[in-house]
PDB file of C-alpha atoms in Angstrom:
ATOM      1  CA  MET X   1      55.328 101.704 123.556  1.00 44.00           C
ATOM      2  CA  LYS X   2      54.314 104.826 121.624  1.00 49.00           C
ATOM      3  CA  MET X   3      56.383 107.169 121.131  1.00 50.00           C
ATOM      4  CA  LYS X   4      55.909 111.005 121.974  1.00 50.00           C
ATOM      5  CA  THR X   5      56.014 113.705 119.085  1.00 50.00           C
ATOM      6  CA  GLU X   6      58.157 116.761 120.321  1.00 57.00           C
ATOM      7  CA  ARG X   7      56.074 119.997 119.263  1.00 64.00           C
ATOM      8  CA  ARG X   8      58.403 123.008 118.470  1.00 67.00           C
ATOM      9  CA  GLU X   9      58.052 125.790 120.902  1.00 74.00           C
ATOM     10  CA  ILE X  10      57.290 128.923 119.217  1.00 76.00           C
ATOM     11  CA  PRO X  11      58.502 132.473 120.948  1.00 79.00           C
ATOM     12  CA  SER X  12      55.312 134.427 121.750  1.00 82.00           C
ATOM     13  CA  LEU X  13      57.328 137.749 119.731  1.00 85.00           C
ATOM     14  CA  LEU X  14      58.055 135.461 116.658  1.00 81.00           C
ATOM     15  CA  LYS X  15      54.217 134.019 117.166  1.00 85.00           C
ATOM     16  CA  LYS X  16      52.704 137.234 116.717  1.00 91.00           C
ATOM     17  CA  VAL X  17      54.588 138.368 114.173  1.00 88.00           C
ATOM     18  CA  LEU X  18      53.653 135.339 112.130  1.00 90.00           C
ATOM     19  CA  THR X  19      49.546 135.796 113.425  1.00 90.00           C
ATOM     20  CA  THR X  20      49.756 139.502 111.639  1.00 93.00           C
ATOM     21  CA  ASP X  21      51.871 138.216 108.827  1.00 92.00           C
ATOM     22  CA  VAL X  22      48.818 135.347 108.576  1.00 93.00           C
ATOM     23  CA  HIS X  23      45.777 138.133 109.094  1.00 94.00           C
ATOM     24  CA  LEU X  24      47.591 140.857 107.110  1.00 94.00           C
ATOM     25  CA  THR X  25      47.412 138.275 103.808  1.00 93.00           C
ATOM     26  CA  ASP X  26      44.408 136.454 104.054  1.00 92.00           C
ATOM     27  CA  ALA X  27      43.087 140.105 104.533  1.00 92.00           C
ATOM     28  CA  PHE X  28      44.491 141.575 101.562  1.00 92.00           C
ATOM     29  CA  VAL X  29      43.603 138.498  99.415  1.00 90.00           C
ATOM     30  CA  ASN X  30      39.868 138.606  99.950  1.00 88.00           C
ATOM     31  CA  GLN X  31      39.865 142.625  99.101  1.00 88.00           C
ATOM     32  CA  THR X  32      41.573 141.876  95.996  1.00 86.00           C
ATOM     33  CA  GLU X  33      38.734 139.372  95.241  1.00 81.00           C
ATOM     34  CA  ARG X  34      36.381 141.717  95.367  1.00 82.00           C
ATOM     35  CA  PHE X  35      38.370 143.507  92.778  1.00 80.00           C
ATOM     36  CA  LEU X  36      39.723 141.110  90.384  1.00 76.00           C
ATOM     37  CA  PRO X  37      38.155 138.280  88.696  1.00 70.00           C
ATOM     38  CA  LEU X  38      40.406 135.813  89.830  1.00 65.00           C
ATOM     39  CA  ARG X  39      38.486 132.834  88.151  1.00 67.00           C
ATOM     40  CA  GLN X  40      39.441 134.739  85.104  1.00 68.00           C
ATOM     41  CA  ILE X  41      43.328 135.395  85.458  1.00 75.00           C
ATOM     42  CA  LYS X  42      44.376 132.709  87.582  1.00 76.00           C
ATOM     43  CA  ILE X  43      45.982 130.803  84.525  1.00 79.00           C
ATOM     44  CA  TYR X  44      47.918 133.917  84.187  1.00 84.00           C
ATOM     45  CA  TYR X  45      48.726 133.432  87.863  1.00 83.00           C
ATOM     46  CA  LYS X  46      49.746 129.779  86.608  1.00 84.00           C
ATOM     47  CA  PHE X  47      51.732 130.838  83.698  1.00 87.00           C
ATOM     48  CA  LEU X  48      53.840 133.201  86.208  1.00 89.00           C
ATOM     49  CA  GLU X  49      54.312 129.580  88.629  1.00 90.00           C
ATOM     50  CA  VAL X  50      55.777 128.116  86.026  1.00 90.00           C
ATOM     51  CA  SER X  51      57.960 130.524  84.729  1.00 91.00           C
ATOM     52  CA  GLY X  52      59.673 130.832  88.280  1.00 91.00           C
ATOM     53  CA  HIS X  53      60.106 127.377  88.402  1.00 92.00           C
ATOM     54  CA  GLY X  54      63.508 125.889  90.071  1.00 90.00           C
ATOM     55  CA  LEU X  55      63.924 123.140  88.421  1.00 91.00           C
ATOM     56  CA  LEU X  56      62.269 124.856  85.131  1.00 93.00           C
ATOM     57  CA  TRP X  57      65.229 127.493  85.453  1.00 95.00           C
ATOM     58  CA  LEU X  58      67.480 124.926  86.035  1.00 94.00           C
ATOM     59  CA  SER X  59      66.984 122.670  83.389  1.00 93.00           C
ATOM     60  CA  GLY X  60      66.537 125.429  80.750  1.00 94.00           C
ATOM     61  CA  TRP X  61      69.127 127.505  81.240  1.00 95.00           C
ATOM     62  CA  LEU X  62      71.709 124.067  80.986  1.00 94.00           C
ATOM     63  CA  ALA X  63      69.854 123.742  77.620  1.00 94.00           C
ATOM     64  CA  PHE X  64      70.474 127.350  76.510  1.00 94.00           C
ATOM     65  CA  ILE X  65      73.813 126.993  77.262  1.00 92.00           C
ATOM     66  CA  TRP X  66      73.718 123.578  74.909  1.00 91.00           C
ATOM     67  CA  ILE X  67      72.187 124.936  72.107  1.00 91.00           C
ATOM     68  CA  ALA X  68      73.949 129.136  72.008  1.00 90.00           C
ATOM     69  CA  ASN X  69      77.545 126.773  72.603  1.00 88.00           C
ATOM     70  CA  ASN X  70      78.576 130.979  72.281  1.00 90.00           C
ATOM     71  CA  LYS X  71      82.273 130.953  74.577  1.00 90.00           C
ATOM     72  CA  ASN X  72      81.377 134.653  74.521  1.00 92.00           C
ATOM     73  CA  LEU X  73      78.283 133.977  76.930  1.00 93.00           C
ATOM     74  CA  TYR X  74      79.980 131.231  79.160  1.00 94.00           C
ATOM     75  CA  GLN X  75      81.143 133.888  82.299  1.00 95.00           C
ATOM     76  CA  MET X  76      77.174 135.028  82.002  1.00 96.00           C
ATOM     77  CA  GLN X  77      75.641 131.499  81.840  1.00 96.00           C
ATOM     78  CA  VAL X  78      77.948 129.709  84.116  1.00 96.00           C
ATOM     79  CA  ASN X  79      77.932 132.321  87.172  1.00 97.00           C
ATOM     80  CA  LEU X  80      73.847 132.335  86.308  1.00 97.00           C
ATOM     81  CA  LEU X  81      73.861 128.635  86.484  1.00 96.00           C
ATOM     82  CA  ILE X  82      75.834 128.305  89.737  1.00 96.00           C
ATOM     83  CA  GLY X  83      73.332 131.609  91.282  1.00 97.00           C
ATOM     84  CA  LEU X  84      70.394 128.974  90.172  1.00 97.00           C
ATOM     85  CA  LEU X  85      71.661 126.103  92.614  1.00 96.00           C
ATOM     86  CA  PHE X  86      72.688 127.769  94.666  1.00 97.00           C
ATOM     87  CA  ASP X  87      69.661 129.503  95.302  1.00 97.00           C
ATOM     88  CA  ILE X  88      67.320 126.102  95.501  1.00 96.00           C
ATOM     89  CA  LEU X  89      69.660 124.563  97.525  1.00 96.00           C
ATOM     90  CA  THR X  90      69.368 127.483  99.725  1.00 97.00           C
ATOM     91  CA  VAL X  91      65.468 127.717  99.866  1.00 96.00           C
ATOM     92  CA  ALA X  92      65.233 123.812 100.763  1.00 94.00           C
ATOM     93  CA  ILE X  93      67.565 123.945 103.670  1.00 95.00           C
ATOM     94  CA  LEU X  94      65.593 127.209 105.106  1.00 96.00           C
ATOM     95  CA  LYS X  95      62.330 125.506 104.587  1.00 94.00           C
ATOM     96  CA  ALA X  96      63.333 122.266 105.888  1.00 92.00           C
ATOM     97  CA  VAL X  97      64.368 123.963 108.816  1.00 92.00           C
ATOM     98  CA  THR X  98      61.271 126.715 109.305  1.00 89.00           C
ATOM     99  CA  ARG X  99      58.881 124.049 108.228  1.00 88.00           C
ATOM    100  CA  ARG X 100      56.007 126.983 107.936  1.00 90.00           C
ATOM    101  CA  ARG X 101      52.730 125.690 106.359  1.00 90.00           C
ATOM    102  CA  ARG X 102      51.339 127.349 103.139  1.00 88.00           C
ATOM    103  CA  PRO X 103      47.940 128.359 103.776  1.00 88.00           C
ATOM    104  CA  SER X 104      45.274 126.815 104.398  1.00 70.00           C
ATOM    105  CA  ASP X 105      43.125 127.066 101.212  1.00 58.00           C
ATOM    106  CA  ASN X 106      46.199 126.243  99.166  1.00 56.00           C
ATOM    107  CA  LYS X 107      46.061 122.366  97.922  1.00 54.00           C
ATOM    108  CA  ASN X 108      48.248 121.452  95.810  1.00 53.00           C
ATOM    109  CA  SER X 109      48.849 117.437  95.725  1.00 42.00           C
ATOM    110  CA  PHE X 110      52.211 118.232  93.785  1.00 43.00           C
ATOM    111  CA  GLU X 111      54.259 120.092  96.108  1.00 48.00           C
ATOM    112  CA  LEU X 112      56.156 117.526  97.799  1.00 44.00           C
ATOM    113  CA  GLY X 113      59.447 117.168 100.466  1.00 43.00           C
ATOM    114  CA  PRO X 114      60.057 120.723 101.339  1.00 49.00           C
ATOM    115  CA  ASP X 115      59.094 122.106  98.908  1.00 68.00           C
ATOM    116  CA  LYS X 116      55.270 122.197 100.640  1.00 81.00           C
ATOM    117  CA  PHE X 117      56.472 124.848 103.512  1.00 88.00           C
ATOM    118  CA  SER X 118      56.410 127.845 102.567  1.00 90.00           C
ATOM    119  CA  PHE X 119      58.970 130.318 104.493  1.00 93.00           C
ATOM    120  CA  PRO X 120      60.581 131.694 102.031  1.00 95.00           C
ATOM    121  CA  SER X 121      59.017 131.994  98.709  1.00 94.00           C
ATOM    122  CA  GLY X 122      62.089 130.031  96.239  1.00 94.00           C
ATOM    123  CA  HIS X 123      59.991 132.436  93.572  1.00 95.00           C
ATOM    124  CA  ALA X 124      59.920 135.237  95.031  1.00 96.00           C
ATOM    125  CA  SER X 125      64.181 134.147  95.696  1.00 97.00           C
ATOM    126  CA  ARG X 126      64.724 132.903  91.969  1.00 97.00           C
ATOM    127  CA  ALA X 127      62.733 136.397  90.683  1.00 97.00           C
ATOM    128  CA  SER X 128      65.417 138.451  92.372  1.00 97.00           C
ATOM    129  CA  LEU X 129      68.598 137.081  92.111  1.00 97.00           C
ATOM    130  CA  ILE X 130      67.766 136.420  88.045  1.00 97.00           C
ATOM    131  CA  THR X 131      66.497 140.384  88.180  1.00 97.00           C
ATOM    132  CA  PHE X 132      69.743 141.485  90.310  1.00 97.00           C
ATOM    133  CA  PHE X 133      71.766 139.378  88.661  1.00 97.00           C
ATOM    134  CA  PHE X 134      71.082 140.742  84.635  1.00 97.00           C
ATOM    135  CA  PHE X 135      70.792 144.592  86.614  1.00 95.00           C
ATOM    136  CA  SER X 136      73.782 144.512  88.214  1.00 94.00           C
ATOM    137  CA  ILE X 137      76.407 142.075  87.421  1.00 95.00           C
ATOM    138  CA  HIS X 138      75.627 140.785  83.839  1.00 94.00           C
ATOM    139  CA  PRO X 139      73.712 144.407  83.018  1.00 93.00           C
ATOM    140  CA  VAL X 140      71.451 144.218  79.900  1.00 91.00           C
ATOM    141  CA  SER X 141      68.941 146.572  78.135  1.00 90.00           C
ATOM    142  CA  SER X 142      67.233 148.889  80.219  1.00 89.00           C
ATOM    143  CA  VAL X 143      63.863 147.524  78.626  1.00 89.00           C
ATOM    144  CA  PHE X 144      64.528 143.991  79.483  1.00 93.00           C
ATOM    145  CA  ILE X 145      65.049 145.512  83.029  1.00 93.00           C
ATOM    146  CA  LEU X 146      62.228 146.764  83.537  1.00 94.00           C
ATOM    147  CA  THR X 147      61.187 143.665  81.887  1.00 95.00           C
ATOM    148  CA  PHE X 148      62.653 141.697  84.831  1.00 96.00           C
ATOM    149  CA  PHE X 149      61.491 144.093  87.206  1.00 96.00           C
ATOM    150  CA  SER X 150      58.386 143.713  86.435  1.00 95.00           C
ATOM    151  CA  TRP X 151      57.778 139.866  86.249  1.00 96.00           C
ATOM    152  CA  THR X 152      59.643 139.959  89.575  1.00 97.00           C
ATOM    153  CA  ILE X 153      56.819 141.854  90.988  1.00 96.00           C
ATOM    154  CA  SER X 154      54.073 140.258  89.290  1.00 94.00           C
ATOM    155  CA  ILE X 155      54.950 136.426  90.513  1.00 95.00           C
ATOM    156  CA  CYS X 156      55.464 137.997  94.208  1.00 95.00           C
ATOM    157  CA  LEU X 157      51.609 139.195  93.741  1.00 93.00           C
ATOM    158  CA  SER X 158      50.963 135.871  92.191  1.00 91.00           C
ATOM    159  CA  ARG X 159      52.467 134.306  95.078  1.00 93.00           C
ATOM    160  CA  ILE X 160      50.121 135.739  97.674  1.00 92.00           C
ATOM    161  CA  LEU X 161      46.830 135.938  95.450  1.00 89.00           C
ATOM    162  CA  LEU X 162      46.928 132.440  94.223  1.00 88.00           C
ATOM    163  CA  ARG X 163      47.617 132.003  98.609  1.00 90.00           C
ATOM    164  CA  LYS X 164      50.703 130.622  97.980  1.00 92.00           C
ATOM    165  CA  HIS X 165      52.172 132.274 100.442  1.00 94.00           C
ATOM    166  CA  TYR X 166      52.362 134.875 103.411  1.00 95.00           C
ATOM    167  CA  PHE X 167      53.539 138.287 103.076  1.00 96.00           C
ATOM    168  CA  LEU X 168      56.141 137.589 105.424  1.00 96.00           C
ATOM    169  CA  ASP X 169      57.344 134.615 102.935  1.00 97.00           C
ATOM    170  CA  ILE X 170      57.905 137.165 100.411  1.00 97.00           C
ATOM    171  CA  ILE X 171      59.755 139.943 101.648  1.00 97.00           C
ATOM    172  CA  CYS X 172      62.277 137.126 102.779  1.00 97.00           C
ATOM    173  CA  GLY X 173      62.151 135.366  99.814  1.00 97.00           C
ATOM    174  CA  ILE X 174      62.989 139.085  98.089  1.00 98.00           C
ATOM    175  CA  SER X 175      65.747 139.647 100.435  1.00 98.00           C
ATOM    176  CA  LEU X 176      67.186 136.226 100.705  1.00 98.00           C
ATOM    177  CA  GLY X 177      67.481 136.474  96.051  1.00 97.00           C
ATOM    178  CA  ILE X 178      69.330 139.521  96.736  1.00 98.00           C
ATOM    179  CA  MET X 179      72.000 138.528  98.789  1.00 98.00           C
ATOM    180  CA  GLU X 180      72.223 135.805  97.170  1.00 98.00           C
ATOM    181  CA  GLY X 181      73.068 138.100  94.162  1.00 97.00           C
ATOM    182  CA  PHE X 182      75.512 140.270  96.184  1.00 97.00           C
ATOM    183  CA  PHE X 183      77.237 136.336  96.954  1.00 97.00           C
ATOM    184  CA  ILE X 184      77.276 135.588  93.080  1.00 97.00           C
ATOM    185  CA  ASN X 185      79.163 138.993  92.446  1.00 96.00           C
ATOM    186  CA  MET X 186      81.882 138.361  95.124  1.00 96.00           C
ATOM    187  CA  ILE X 187      82.376 134.650  93.752  1.00 96.00           C
ATOM    188  CA  TYR X 188      81.953 135.740  90.343  1.00 96.00           C
ATOM    189  CA  LEU X 189      84.266 133.452  88.219  1.00 94.00           C
ATOM    190  CA  LYS X 190      86.967 134.158  85.283  1.00 94.00           C
ATOM    191  CA  ARG X 191      86.136 133.480  81.706  1.00 93.00           C
ATOM    192  CA  ALA X 192      88.507 130.657  80.786  1.00 92.00           C
ATOM    193  CA  THR X 193      86.947 128.834  84.435  1.00 93.00           C
ATOM    194  CA  CYS X 194      83.504 129.166  83.012  1.00 93.00           C
ATOM    195  CA  VAL X 195      85.028 128.015  79.626  1.00 93.00           C
ATOM    196  CA  GLU X 196      86.471 124.559  81.313  1.00 91.00           C
ATOM    197  CA  PHE X 197      83.697 124.398  83.307  1.00 90.00           C
ATOM    198  CA  VAL X 198      81.560 123.792  80.289  1.00 91.00           C
ATOM    199  CA  SER X 199      84.329 122.000  77.990  1.00 87.00           C
ATOM    200  CA  TRP X 200      83.956 119.525  80.951  1.00 84.00           C
ATOM    201  CA  ILE X 201      80.093 118.945  81.612  1.00 79.00           C
ATOM    202  CA  THR X 202      80.547 118.890  78.139  1.00 76.00           C
ATOM    203  CA  ASP X 203      82.814 116.222  77.171  1.00 68.00           C
ATOM    204  CA  GLU X 204      83.882 119.121  74.441  1.00 60.00           C
ATOM    205  CA  LYS X 205      87.778 120.488  73.948  1.00 52.00           C
ATOM    206  CA  LEU X 206      86.970 124.207  73.658  1.00 52.00           C
ATOM    207  CA  ASP X 207      90.689 125.681  73.761  1.00 51.00           C
ATOM    208  CA  GLY X 208      93.391 124.216  72.539  1.00 42.00           C
ATOM    209  CA  GLY X 209      91.964 120.621  73.023  1.00 42.00           C
ATOM    210  CA  GLU X 210      92.952 117.269  71.530  1.00 44.00           C
ATOM    211  CA  PHE X 211      89.525 117.612  69.412  1.00 39.00           C
ATOM    212  CA  HIS X 212      87.421 120.292  68.355  1.00 45.00           C
ATOM    213  CA  VAL X 213      83.589 119.539  68.236  1.00 40.00           C
TER     214      VAL X 213
END
């Protein structure tokens, strides 16, 4: 006996919003491709794609904590690590729930699981979270701030021009990243807690322990 698969009913207002989003995104990309040498700059789009990948940021940040091995950095490092983990988990859940397909022109066999869906943009949320973190929570030099803002804007535009996302995916991704930043600011862990956490994950005694490495 064949089981009938029930399709979700999308409210008419939401359907109109999504349809408009698709048309606006498609029109923007088509017009932009008339003036930009897409093939020549596609390699830069790919670089931006890699630079905002969640798993690369997570593994790279863990390596940074390990290699730097600086107690003065642990508070900043651990709190951003929590933010990255929270972002990856939140985006994965939202994608699994909304299940919005990526633009039809986008074909990538390496996108599996929730990542094959487009809403919200994980790259946009992650870049926005990181920029917010270093702008508001752990302020850095204005030179780096400008770099972070430029990087975030470039990533968001590249995700649209690569036909990975629609406008609404990007807008909601940016909003999500900012909200995650406010959340991390609210729960910001103290220095002693962060030192203990690093001691636990590295299996080292850092302050007053039985041994020092």
